[in-house]
XYZ file of C-alpha atoms in Angstrom:
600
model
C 0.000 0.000 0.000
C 1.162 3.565 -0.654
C 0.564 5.400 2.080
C -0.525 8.978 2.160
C 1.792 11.854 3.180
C -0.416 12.932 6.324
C -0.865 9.389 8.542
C -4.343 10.328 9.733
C -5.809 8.015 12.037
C -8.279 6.577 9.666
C -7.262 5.530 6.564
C -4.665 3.862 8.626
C -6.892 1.962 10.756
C -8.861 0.702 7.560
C -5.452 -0.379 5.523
C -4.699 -2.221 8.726
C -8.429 -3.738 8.912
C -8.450 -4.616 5.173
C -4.974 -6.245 5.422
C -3.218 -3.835 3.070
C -0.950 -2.781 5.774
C 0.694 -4.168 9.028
C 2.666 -2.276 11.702
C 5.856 -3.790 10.512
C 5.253 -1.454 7.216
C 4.041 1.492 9.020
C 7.571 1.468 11.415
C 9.435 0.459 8.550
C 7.618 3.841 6.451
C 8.164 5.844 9.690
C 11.907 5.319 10.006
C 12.738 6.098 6.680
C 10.638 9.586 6.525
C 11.852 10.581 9.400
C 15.671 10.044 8.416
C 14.861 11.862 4.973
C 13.500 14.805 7.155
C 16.287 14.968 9.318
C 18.377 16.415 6.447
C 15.828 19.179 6.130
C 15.495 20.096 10.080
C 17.720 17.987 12.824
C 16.452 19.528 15.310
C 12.867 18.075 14.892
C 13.955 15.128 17.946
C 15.372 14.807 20.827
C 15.424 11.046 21.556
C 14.036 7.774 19.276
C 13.113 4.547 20.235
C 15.481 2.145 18.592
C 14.535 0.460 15.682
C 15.013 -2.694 17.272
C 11.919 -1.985 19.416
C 9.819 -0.430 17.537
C 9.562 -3.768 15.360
C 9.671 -5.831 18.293
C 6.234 -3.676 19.268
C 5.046 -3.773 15.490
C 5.310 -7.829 16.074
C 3.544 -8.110 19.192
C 0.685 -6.049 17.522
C 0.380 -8.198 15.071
C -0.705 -11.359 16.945
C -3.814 -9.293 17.957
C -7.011 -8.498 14.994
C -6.617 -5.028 13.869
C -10.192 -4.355 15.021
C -9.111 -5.426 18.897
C -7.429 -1.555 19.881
C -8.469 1.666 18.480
C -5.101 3.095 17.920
C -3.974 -0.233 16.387
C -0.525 0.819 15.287
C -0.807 4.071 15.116
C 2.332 6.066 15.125
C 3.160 9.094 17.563
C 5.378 11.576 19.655
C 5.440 12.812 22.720
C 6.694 16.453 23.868
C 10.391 16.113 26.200
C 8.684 17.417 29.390
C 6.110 13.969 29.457
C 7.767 10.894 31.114
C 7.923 7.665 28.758
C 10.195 4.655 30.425
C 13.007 3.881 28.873
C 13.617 7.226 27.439
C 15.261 10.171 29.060
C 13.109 13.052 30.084
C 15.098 16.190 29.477
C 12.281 18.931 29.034
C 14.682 20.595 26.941
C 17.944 20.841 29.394
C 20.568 18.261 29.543
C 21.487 19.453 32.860
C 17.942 18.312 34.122
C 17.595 15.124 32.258
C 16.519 11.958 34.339
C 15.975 8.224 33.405
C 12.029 7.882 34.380
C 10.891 4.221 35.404
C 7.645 5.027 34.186
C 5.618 6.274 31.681
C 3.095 9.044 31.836
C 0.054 7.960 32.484
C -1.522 9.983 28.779
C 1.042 7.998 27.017
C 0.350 4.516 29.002
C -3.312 5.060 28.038
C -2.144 5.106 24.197
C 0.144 2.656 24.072
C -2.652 0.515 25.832
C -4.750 1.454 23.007
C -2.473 0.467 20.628
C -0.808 3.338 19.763
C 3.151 3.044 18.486
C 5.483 5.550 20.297
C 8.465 6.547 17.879
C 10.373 8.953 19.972
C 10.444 12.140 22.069
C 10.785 16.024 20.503
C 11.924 19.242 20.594
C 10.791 21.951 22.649
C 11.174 25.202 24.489
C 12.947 24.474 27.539
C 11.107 23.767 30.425
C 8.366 24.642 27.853
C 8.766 28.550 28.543
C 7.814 30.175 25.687
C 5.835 29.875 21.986
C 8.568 30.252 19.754
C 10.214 27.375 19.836
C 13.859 28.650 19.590
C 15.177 28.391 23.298
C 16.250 24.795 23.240
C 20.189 23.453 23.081
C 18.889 20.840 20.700
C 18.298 23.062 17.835
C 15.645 24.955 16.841
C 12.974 23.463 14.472
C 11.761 25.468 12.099
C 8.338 26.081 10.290
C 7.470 23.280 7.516
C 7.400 25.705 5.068
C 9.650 28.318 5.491
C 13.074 27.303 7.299
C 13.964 31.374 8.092
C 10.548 31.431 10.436
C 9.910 29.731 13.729
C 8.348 26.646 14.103
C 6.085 27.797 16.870
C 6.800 26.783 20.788
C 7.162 25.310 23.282
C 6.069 22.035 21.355
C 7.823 22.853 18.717
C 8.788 19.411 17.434
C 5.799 17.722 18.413
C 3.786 20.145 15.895
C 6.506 19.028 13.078
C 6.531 15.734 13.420
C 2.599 15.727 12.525
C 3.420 18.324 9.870
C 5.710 16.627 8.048
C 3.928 13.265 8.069
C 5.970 11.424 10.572
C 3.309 10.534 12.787
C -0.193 10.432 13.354
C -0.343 12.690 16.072
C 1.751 14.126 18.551
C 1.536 15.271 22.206
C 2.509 18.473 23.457
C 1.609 20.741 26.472
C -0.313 23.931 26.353
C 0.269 26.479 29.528
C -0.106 29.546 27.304
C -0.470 28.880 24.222
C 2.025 25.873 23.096
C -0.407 23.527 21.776
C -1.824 26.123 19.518
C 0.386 28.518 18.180
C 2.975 25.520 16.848
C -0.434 24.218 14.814
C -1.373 27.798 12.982
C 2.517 27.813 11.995
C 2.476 24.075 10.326
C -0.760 23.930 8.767
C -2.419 21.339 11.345
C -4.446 21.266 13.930
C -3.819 21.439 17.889
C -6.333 20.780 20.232
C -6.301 21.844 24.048
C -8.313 19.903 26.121
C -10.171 21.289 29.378
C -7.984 22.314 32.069
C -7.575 18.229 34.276
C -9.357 16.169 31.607
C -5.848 14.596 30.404
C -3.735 13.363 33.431
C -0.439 15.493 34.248
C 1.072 12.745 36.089
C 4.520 11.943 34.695
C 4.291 15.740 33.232
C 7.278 18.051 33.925
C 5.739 21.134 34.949
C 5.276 24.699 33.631
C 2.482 25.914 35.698
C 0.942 23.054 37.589
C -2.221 24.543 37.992
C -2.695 25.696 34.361
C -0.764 23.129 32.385
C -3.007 20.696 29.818
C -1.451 18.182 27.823
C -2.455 18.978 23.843
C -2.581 17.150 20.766
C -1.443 17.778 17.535
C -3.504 15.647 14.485
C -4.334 16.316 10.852
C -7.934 16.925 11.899
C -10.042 17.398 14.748
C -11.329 13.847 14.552
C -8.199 12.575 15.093
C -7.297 15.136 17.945
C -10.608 14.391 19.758
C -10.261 10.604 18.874
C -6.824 10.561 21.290
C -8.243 12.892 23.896
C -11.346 10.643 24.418
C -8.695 7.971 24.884
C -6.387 9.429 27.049
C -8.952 10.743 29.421
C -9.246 9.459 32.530
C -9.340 11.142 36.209
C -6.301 10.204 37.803
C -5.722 10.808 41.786
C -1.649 11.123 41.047
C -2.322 14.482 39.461
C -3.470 17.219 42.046
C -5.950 19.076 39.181
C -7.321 16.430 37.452
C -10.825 16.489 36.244
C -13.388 14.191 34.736
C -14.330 14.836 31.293
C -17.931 15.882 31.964
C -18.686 16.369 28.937
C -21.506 19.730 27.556
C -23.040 20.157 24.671
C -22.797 23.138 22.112
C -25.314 24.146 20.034
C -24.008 22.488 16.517
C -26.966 23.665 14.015
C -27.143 27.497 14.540
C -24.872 29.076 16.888
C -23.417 32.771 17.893
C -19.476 32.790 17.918
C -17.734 35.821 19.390
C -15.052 38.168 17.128
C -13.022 40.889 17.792
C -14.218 44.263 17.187
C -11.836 46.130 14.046
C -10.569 48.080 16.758
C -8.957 45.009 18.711
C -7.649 42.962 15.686
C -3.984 42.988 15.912
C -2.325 41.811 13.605
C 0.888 43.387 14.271
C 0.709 45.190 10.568
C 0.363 41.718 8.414
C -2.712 42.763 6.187
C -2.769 39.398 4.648
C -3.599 37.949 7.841
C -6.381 40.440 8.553
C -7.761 39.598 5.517
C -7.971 35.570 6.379
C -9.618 36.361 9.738
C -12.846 38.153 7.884
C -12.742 35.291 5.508
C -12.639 32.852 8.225
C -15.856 34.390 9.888
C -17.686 34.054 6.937
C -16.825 31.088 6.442
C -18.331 29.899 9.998
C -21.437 32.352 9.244
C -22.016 30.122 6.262
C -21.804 27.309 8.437
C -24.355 28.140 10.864
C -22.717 30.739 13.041
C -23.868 34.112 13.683
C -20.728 36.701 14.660
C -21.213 38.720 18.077
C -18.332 41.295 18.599
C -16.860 40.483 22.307
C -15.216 42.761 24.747
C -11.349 41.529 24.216
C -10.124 43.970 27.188
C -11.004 41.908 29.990
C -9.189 38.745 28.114
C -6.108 40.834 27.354
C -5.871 41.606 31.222
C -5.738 38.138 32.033
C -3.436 36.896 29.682
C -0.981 39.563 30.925
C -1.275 37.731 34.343
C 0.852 35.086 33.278
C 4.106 36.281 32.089
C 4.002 39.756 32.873
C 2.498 39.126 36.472
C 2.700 36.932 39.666
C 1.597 33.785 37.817
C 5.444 33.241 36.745
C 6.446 32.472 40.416
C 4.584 29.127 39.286
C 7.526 28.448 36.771
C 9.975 29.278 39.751
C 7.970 26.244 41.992
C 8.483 24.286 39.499
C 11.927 23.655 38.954
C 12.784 25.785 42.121
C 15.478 23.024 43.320
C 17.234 22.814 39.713
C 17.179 26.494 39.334
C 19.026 26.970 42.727
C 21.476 24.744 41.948
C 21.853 24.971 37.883
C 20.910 28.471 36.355
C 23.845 28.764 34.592
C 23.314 25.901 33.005
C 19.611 27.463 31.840
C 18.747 29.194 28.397
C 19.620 32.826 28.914
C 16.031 33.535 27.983
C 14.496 31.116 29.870
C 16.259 31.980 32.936
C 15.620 35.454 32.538
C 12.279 35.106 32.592
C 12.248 32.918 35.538
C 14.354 35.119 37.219
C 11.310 37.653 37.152
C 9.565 35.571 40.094
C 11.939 36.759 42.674
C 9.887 40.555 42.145
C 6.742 39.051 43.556
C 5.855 38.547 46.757
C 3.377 35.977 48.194
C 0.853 39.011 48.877
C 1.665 39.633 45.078
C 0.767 35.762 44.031
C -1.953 35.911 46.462
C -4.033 39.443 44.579
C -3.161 38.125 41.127
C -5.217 35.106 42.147
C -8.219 36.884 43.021
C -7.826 39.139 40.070
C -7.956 36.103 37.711
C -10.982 34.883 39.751
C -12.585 38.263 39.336
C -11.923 37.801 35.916
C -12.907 34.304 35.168
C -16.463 35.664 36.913
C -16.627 38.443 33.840
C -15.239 35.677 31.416
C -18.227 33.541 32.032
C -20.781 36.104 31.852
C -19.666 36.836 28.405
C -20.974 33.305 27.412
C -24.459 34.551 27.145
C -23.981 36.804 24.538
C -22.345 33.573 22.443
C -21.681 30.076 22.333
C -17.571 30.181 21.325
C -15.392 32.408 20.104
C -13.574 32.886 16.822
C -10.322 34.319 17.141
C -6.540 34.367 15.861
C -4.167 31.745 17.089
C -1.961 34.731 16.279
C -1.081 37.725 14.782
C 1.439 36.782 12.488
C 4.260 34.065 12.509
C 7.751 35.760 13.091
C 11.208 34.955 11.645
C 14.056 33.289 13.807
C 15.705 36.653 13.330
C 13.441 38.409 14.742
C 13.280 36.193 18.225
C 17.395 36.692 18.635
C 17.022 40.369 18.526
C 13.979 40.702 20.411
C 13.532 37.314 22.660
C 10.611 38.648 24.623
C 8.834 41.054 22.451
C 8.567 37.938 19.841
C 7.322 36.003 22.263
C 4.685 38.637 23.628
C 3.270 38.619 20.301
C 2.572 35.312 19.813
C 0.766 35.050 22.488
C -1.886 37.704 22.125
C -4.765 35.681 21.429
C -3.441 32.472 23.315
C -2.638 33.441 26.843
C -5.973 33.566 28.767
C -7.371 30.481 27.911
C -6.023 28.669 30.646
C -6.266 31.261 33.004
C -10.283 31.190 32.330
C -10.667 27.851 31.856
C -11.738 27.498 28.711
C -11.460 24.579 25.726
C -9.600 25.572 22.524
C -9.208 23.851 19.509
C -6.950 25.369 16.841
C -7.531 24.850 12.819
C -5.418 25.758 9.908
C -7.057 29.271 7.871
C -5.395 29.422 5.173
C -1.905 30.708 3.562
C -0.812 34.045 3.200
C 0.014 35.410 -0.323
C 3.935 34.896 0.476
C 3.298 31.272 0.814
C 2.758 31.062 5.082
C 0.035 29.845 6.902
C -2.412 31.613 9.647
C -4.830 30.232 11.880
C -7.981 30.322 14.097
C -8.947 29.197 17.328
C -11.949 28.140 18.687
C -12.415 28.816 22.283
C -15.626 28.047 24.330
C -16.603 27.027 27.969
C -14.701 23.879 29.995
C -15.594 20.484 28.764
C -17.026 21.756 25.399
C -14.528 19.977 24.105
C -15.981 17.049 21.991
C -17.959 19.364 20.214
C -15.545 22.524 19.791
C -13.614 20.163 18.037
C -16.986 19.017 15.543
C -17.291 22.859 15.397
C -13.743 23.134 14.213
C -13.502 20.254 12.153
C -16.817 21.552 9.874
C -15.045 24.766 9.667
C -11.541 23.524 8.752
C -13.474 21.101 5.783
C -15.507 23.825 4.115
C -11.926 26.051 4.185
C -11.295 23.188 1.541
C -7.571 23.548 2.496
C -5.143 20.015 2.325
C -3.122 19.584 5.810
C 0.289 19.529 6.547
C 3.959 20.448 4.903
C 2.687 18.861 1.298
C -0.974 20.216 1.518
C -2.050 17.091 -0.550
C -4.216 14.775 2.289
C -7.326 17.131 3.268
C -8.518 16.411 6.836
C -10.291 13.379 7.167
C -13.963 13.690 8.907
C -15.198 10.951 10.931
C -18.616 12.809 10.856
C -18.810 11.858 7.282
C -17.515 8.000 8.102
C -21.030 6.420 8.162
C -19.708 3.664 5.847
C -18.317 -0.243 6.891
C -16.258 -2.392 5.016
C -18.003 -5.580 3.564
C -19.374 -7.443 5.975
C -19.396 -4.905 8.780
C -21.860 -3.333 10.302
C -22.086 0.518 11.710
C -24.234 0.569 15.133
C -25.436 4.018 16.823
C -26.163 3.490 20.321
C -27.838 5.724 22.324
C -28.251 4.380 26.207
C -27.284 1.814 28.481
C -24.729 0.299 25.723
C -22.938 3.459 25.677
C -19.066 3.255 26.751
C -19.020 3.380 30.797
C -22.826 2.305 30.703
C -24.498 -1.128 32.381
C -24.983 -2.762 28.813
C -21.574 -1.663 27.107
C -20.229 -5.110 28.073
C -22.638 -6.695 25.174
C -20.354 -4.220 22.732
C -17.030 -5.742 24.241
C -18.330 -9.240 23.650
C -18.942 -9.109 20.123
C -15.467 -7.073 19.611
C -16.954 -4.257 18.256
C -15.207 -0.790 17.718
C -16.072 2.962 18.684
C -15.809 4.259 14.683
C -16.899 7.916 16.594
C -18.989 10.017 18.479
C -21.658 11.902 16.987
C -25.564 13.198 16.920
C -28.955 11.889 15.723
C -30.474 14.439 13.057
C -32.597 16.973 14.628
C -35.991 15.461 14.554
C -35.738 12.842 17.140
C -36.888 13.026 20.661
C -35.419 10.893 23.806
C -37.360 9.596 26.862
C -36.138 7.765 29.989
C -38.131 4.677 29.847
C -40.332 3.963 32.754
C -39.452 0.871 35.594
C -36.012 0.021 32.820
C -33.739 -1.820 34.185
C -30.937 -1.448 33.986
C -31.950 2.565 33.052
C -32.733 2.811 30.092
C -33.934 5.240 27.180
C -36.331 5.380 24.505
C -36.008 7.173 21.061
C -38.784 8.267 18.790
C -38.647 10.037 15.391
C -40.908 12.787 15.185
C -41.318 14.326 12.167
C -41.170 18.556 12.084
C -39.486 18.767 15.148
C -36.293 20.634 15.847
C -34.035 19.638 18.237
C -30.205 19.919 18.325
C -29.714 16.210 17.696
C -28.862 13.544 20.178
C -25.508 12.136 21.251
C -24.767 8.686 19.613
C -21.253 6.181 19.959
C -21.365 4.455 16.270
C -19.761 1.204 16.453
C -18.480 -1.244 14.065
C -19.260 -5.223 14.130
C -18.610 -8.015 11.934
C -22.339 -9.368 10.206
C -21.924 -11.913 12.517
C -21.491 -10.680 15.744
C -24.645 -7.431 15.044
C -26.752 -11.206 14.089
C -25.819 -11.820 17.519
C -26.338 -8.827 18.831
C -29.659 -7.978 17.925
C -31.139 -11.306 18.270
C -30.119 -10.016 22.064
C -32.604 -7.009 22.166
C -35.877 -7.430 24.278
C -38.974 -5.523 23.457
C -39.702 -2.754 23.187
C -36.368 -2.203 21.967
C -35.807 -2.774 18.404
C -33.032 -2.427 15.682
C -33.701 0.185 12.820
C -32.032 2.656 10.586
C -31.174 6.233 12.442
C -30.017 9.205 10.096
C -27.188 11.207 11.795
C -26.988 14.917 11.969
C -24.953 14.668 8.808
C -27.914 13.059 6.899
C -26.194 9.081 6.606
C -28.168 6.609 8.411
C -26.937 3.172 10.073
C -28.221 0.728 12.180
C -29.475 1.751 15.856
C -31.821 1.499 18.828
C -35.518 2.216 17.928
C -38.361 2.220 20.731
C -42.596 1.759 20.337
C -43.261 5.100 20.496
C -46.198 4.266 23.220
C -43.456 2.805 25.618
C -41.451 5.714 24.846
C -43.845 8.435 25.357
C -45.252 6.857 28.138
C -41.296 7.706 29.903
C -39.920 11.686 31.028
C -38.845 13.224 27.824
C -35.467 14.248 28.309
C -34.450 15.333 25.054
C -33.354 18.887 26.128
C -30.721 17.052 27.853
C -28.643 16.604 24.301
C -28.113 13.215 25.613
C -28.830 9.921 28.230
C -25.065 10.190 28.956
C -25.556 14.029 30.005
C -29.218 12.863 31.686
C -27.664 10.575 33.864
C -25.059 12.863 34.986
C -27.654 15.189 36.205
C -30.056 12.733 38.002
């Protein structure tokens, strides 16, 4: 099989299900791009996993059916500040590296799932900054341009997707880092909700803001590896559960900038792609709301030009007291800047970014997300050695308050410039959003039309659109007790069938918790003229065989029909007499039983 230049998830699962590829290949594939990239930019990795093991992993894969994990051999990186045993953990100083004996527990979850680690990259040190240039490693450099930066601090996690040597690629996001790198390269970087991806095994930034990220082709594969890599986790002191909310997905409001707060630091071109990009989403659905940016540019100034940056001191506080010399001027420098603040200092910022966070979230009434520049313009390496900071300051304009508010962001790929460079958007809404910011995203980043990546030949593949199983498969929507984490889910397991994604009903159905179910249970009816936002739905994938099974399982007055999804394909899924069903609470306000149950 010839593979494509962007590895999206996808494709690669289906070559592996169809038998036109095995992981052997893909390593085989991997090894060689990466050592033909190498000659372009060396500074893309820190440390690989030896050939040697990487086949030995490809091997043990193989005794297991492609359709048993759902990252079956997929190939990806990990960021130098996230723990993965048996390499060294250097977040970007050689001075600090240590041997960890374990991995982090986002990149256990992975390789659990099947997932193929090739190697740890480049970054900003101690993953202070968005350039990407402070490292002793080298600097990567954007895909398309070798005189600009690459983007920071995950600077050679966002490459390594770029240039099509993995699938996807973890980096962290404190201030921007898993977003900025993404506008730069063409991809797509998705920041998860503040907790919902473990830290554990995570050098730290800022503890209580840091979020591991992921880099993908598309936002179906970025969401597809946060869903897996989610998981509350005791060993890290903010973690969250991914509780997930709905957005509204048919008509929404997304907030811009006013003309008088677009900064674009004088780059027309750029100006130019962000009006295009809100029409764009207007002719999606959205309707534009101009938001009040000042109260989001004081809280982004909290973190490096206020008392948040003591956090970066508490973080390495016993290497820096013993090894600044052997820090990155720039890096030190700005970690220096913590011994100005006092506790009283650390103590108001905190209630100013509470204060703030309280004006934040009044500002969702007026829309749903906002629609705003990852940033104002991508900068040259030159630039950053004459003016470290000031570069660095204007990268993060858009970026730095995210956290800070905790918000969701998902960043897409907008288009190129007329001198041949890209720009991007973000989309930014409430925490735990994130499933369907990154739908929201994805539709947006399809109808830009725009390939992905350093070749700009693979578009972005849509999973919305994925309503269609190989011959003698079977797609599944379920809607209740057989969704993942749900009484019933075990009857999935059994018949080794496969999450193919997440998505919603069309609009007109209606959902009702049946009456005296047990286990819980709901009902869904079709009604015909009736608007709704849809209803959440985990398709699956069986073999003929085991859906026979499977639906010869289903008691009255359950039965098995065809269910059209909110992108108008139907497949197979959980029907209810509408007499039963109505006869139950109607709970379809609730977007979901998943979100029902969560509220009972």
């Amino acid at each position: 099989m010839s593979l494509p230049n962007m590895l999206q998830i996808t494709p690669l699962l289906s070559a592996y299900r169809t038998g036109t590829l095995t992981p052997t290949n893909m390593v085989h594939d991997v090894i060689a791009r990466i050592d033909s990239y190498t000659t372009q930019d060396p500074a893309v990795w820190i440390s690989r996993v030896p050939a040697e093991k990487l086949l030995a992993r490809a091997a043990e894969l193989e005794k297991q059916a492609a359709t048993d994990l759902p990252l079956y051999g997929i190939p990806f990186a990990v960021k130098d500040n996230i723990d993965v045993a048996g390499l060294p953990t250097t977040a970007g100083c050689p001075a600090f590296a240590y041997e960890p004996q374990e991995s982090a527990e986002v990149v256990r979850r992975l390789e659990a799932a099947g997932a193929i680690l090739i190697g740890k990259t480049n970054l900003d040190q101690f993953a202070t900054g968005l350039v990407g240039m402070r490292s002793p490693y080298g600097q990567p450099h954007c895909v398309f341009n070798p005189e600009y930066v690459s983007g920071g601090s995950s600077s050679g996690s966002a490459v390594a997707v770029a240039a099509g040597l993995v699938s996807f690629a973890l980096g962290t996001d404190t201030a921007g880092s898993g977003r900025v790198p993404a506008a730069f390269n063409n991809i797509v970087g998705l920041k998860p909700s503040r907790g919902v991806l473990s830290t554990y095994g995570l050098v730290p930034a800022c503890e209580s803001l840091d979020c591991i990220s992921v880099f993908a082709g598309s936002t179906a594969d970025a969401w597809e590896v946060e869903q897996i890599a989610a998981a509350p986790d005791a060993r890290s002191p903010y973690s969250r559960a991914l509780d997930v909310r709905p957005l509204p997905l048919t008509t929404f409001r997304f907030g811009v900038l006013k003309k008088e707060d677009q900064f674009f630091d004088g780059n027309a071109a750029n100006a130019a792609l962000y009006a295009r990009a809100i029409h764009l989403l207007e002719q999606i659905g959205g309707t534009p709301v101009e938001l009040d940016f000042a109260p989001l540019k004081e809280t982004a100034a909290l973190l490096y030009s206020g008392p948040f940056v003591v956090e970066r001191l508490a973080a390495i506080k016993d290497f820096y007291n013993t090894h600044r010399q052997d820090m990155d001027p720039t890096v030190g420098a700005i970690i220096d800047g913590a011994k100005n603040y006092t506790a009283t200092d650390v103590f108001e910022g905190i209630y100013r970014q509470h204060s703030l966070q309280q004006v934040a979230q009044r500002m969702w009434a007026d829309f749903d997300i906002m629609l705003l520049p990852t940033a104002p313009r991508i900068v040259t390496k030159q630039e950053v050695m004459e003016q470290p900071i000031a570069a660095n300051s204007l990268l993060g304009a858009y970026t730095n308050f995210v956290n800070l508010l905790d918000m969701a962001a998902c960043a897409v790929p907008a288009g190129f410039a007329p001198d041949g460079l890209p720009f991007g958007v973000t989309f930014i809404a409430p925490a735990f959003t994130d499933k369907d910011l990154a739908v929201l995203a994805g539709r947006f980043h399809h109808a830009l039309g725009e390939a992905v990546g350093l070749t700009r030949t693979d578009k972005p593949v849509s999973k919305e659109a994925d309503t269609t199983a190989p011959n003698n498969r079977v797609l599944l929507a379920v809607v209740g007790a057989h969704l993942k984490g749900f009484p019933l889910h075990w009857q999935l397991e059994q018949e080794h069938a496969v999450l193919r994604n997440t998505t919603r009903t069309a609009p007109d159905y209606r959902l009702f918790a049946l009456p005296n179910a047990t286990p819980p249970k709901p009902g869904l009816v079709r009604e015909q003229g009736f608007e709704g936002n849809g209803l959440e739905v985990e398709v699956y994938e069986l073999d003929a065989a085991g859906f026979g099974r499977f639906v010869a399982s289903v008691p009255q007055p359950m039965s098995i029909g065809r269910i059209t999804l909110e992108d108008g394909k139907e497949v197979c899924g959980f029907l209810c007499s509408e007499a039963v069903a109505r006869s139950g609470t109607d709970i379809t306000e609730t977007g979901g039983w998943r979100y029902y149950m969560q509220t009972r």
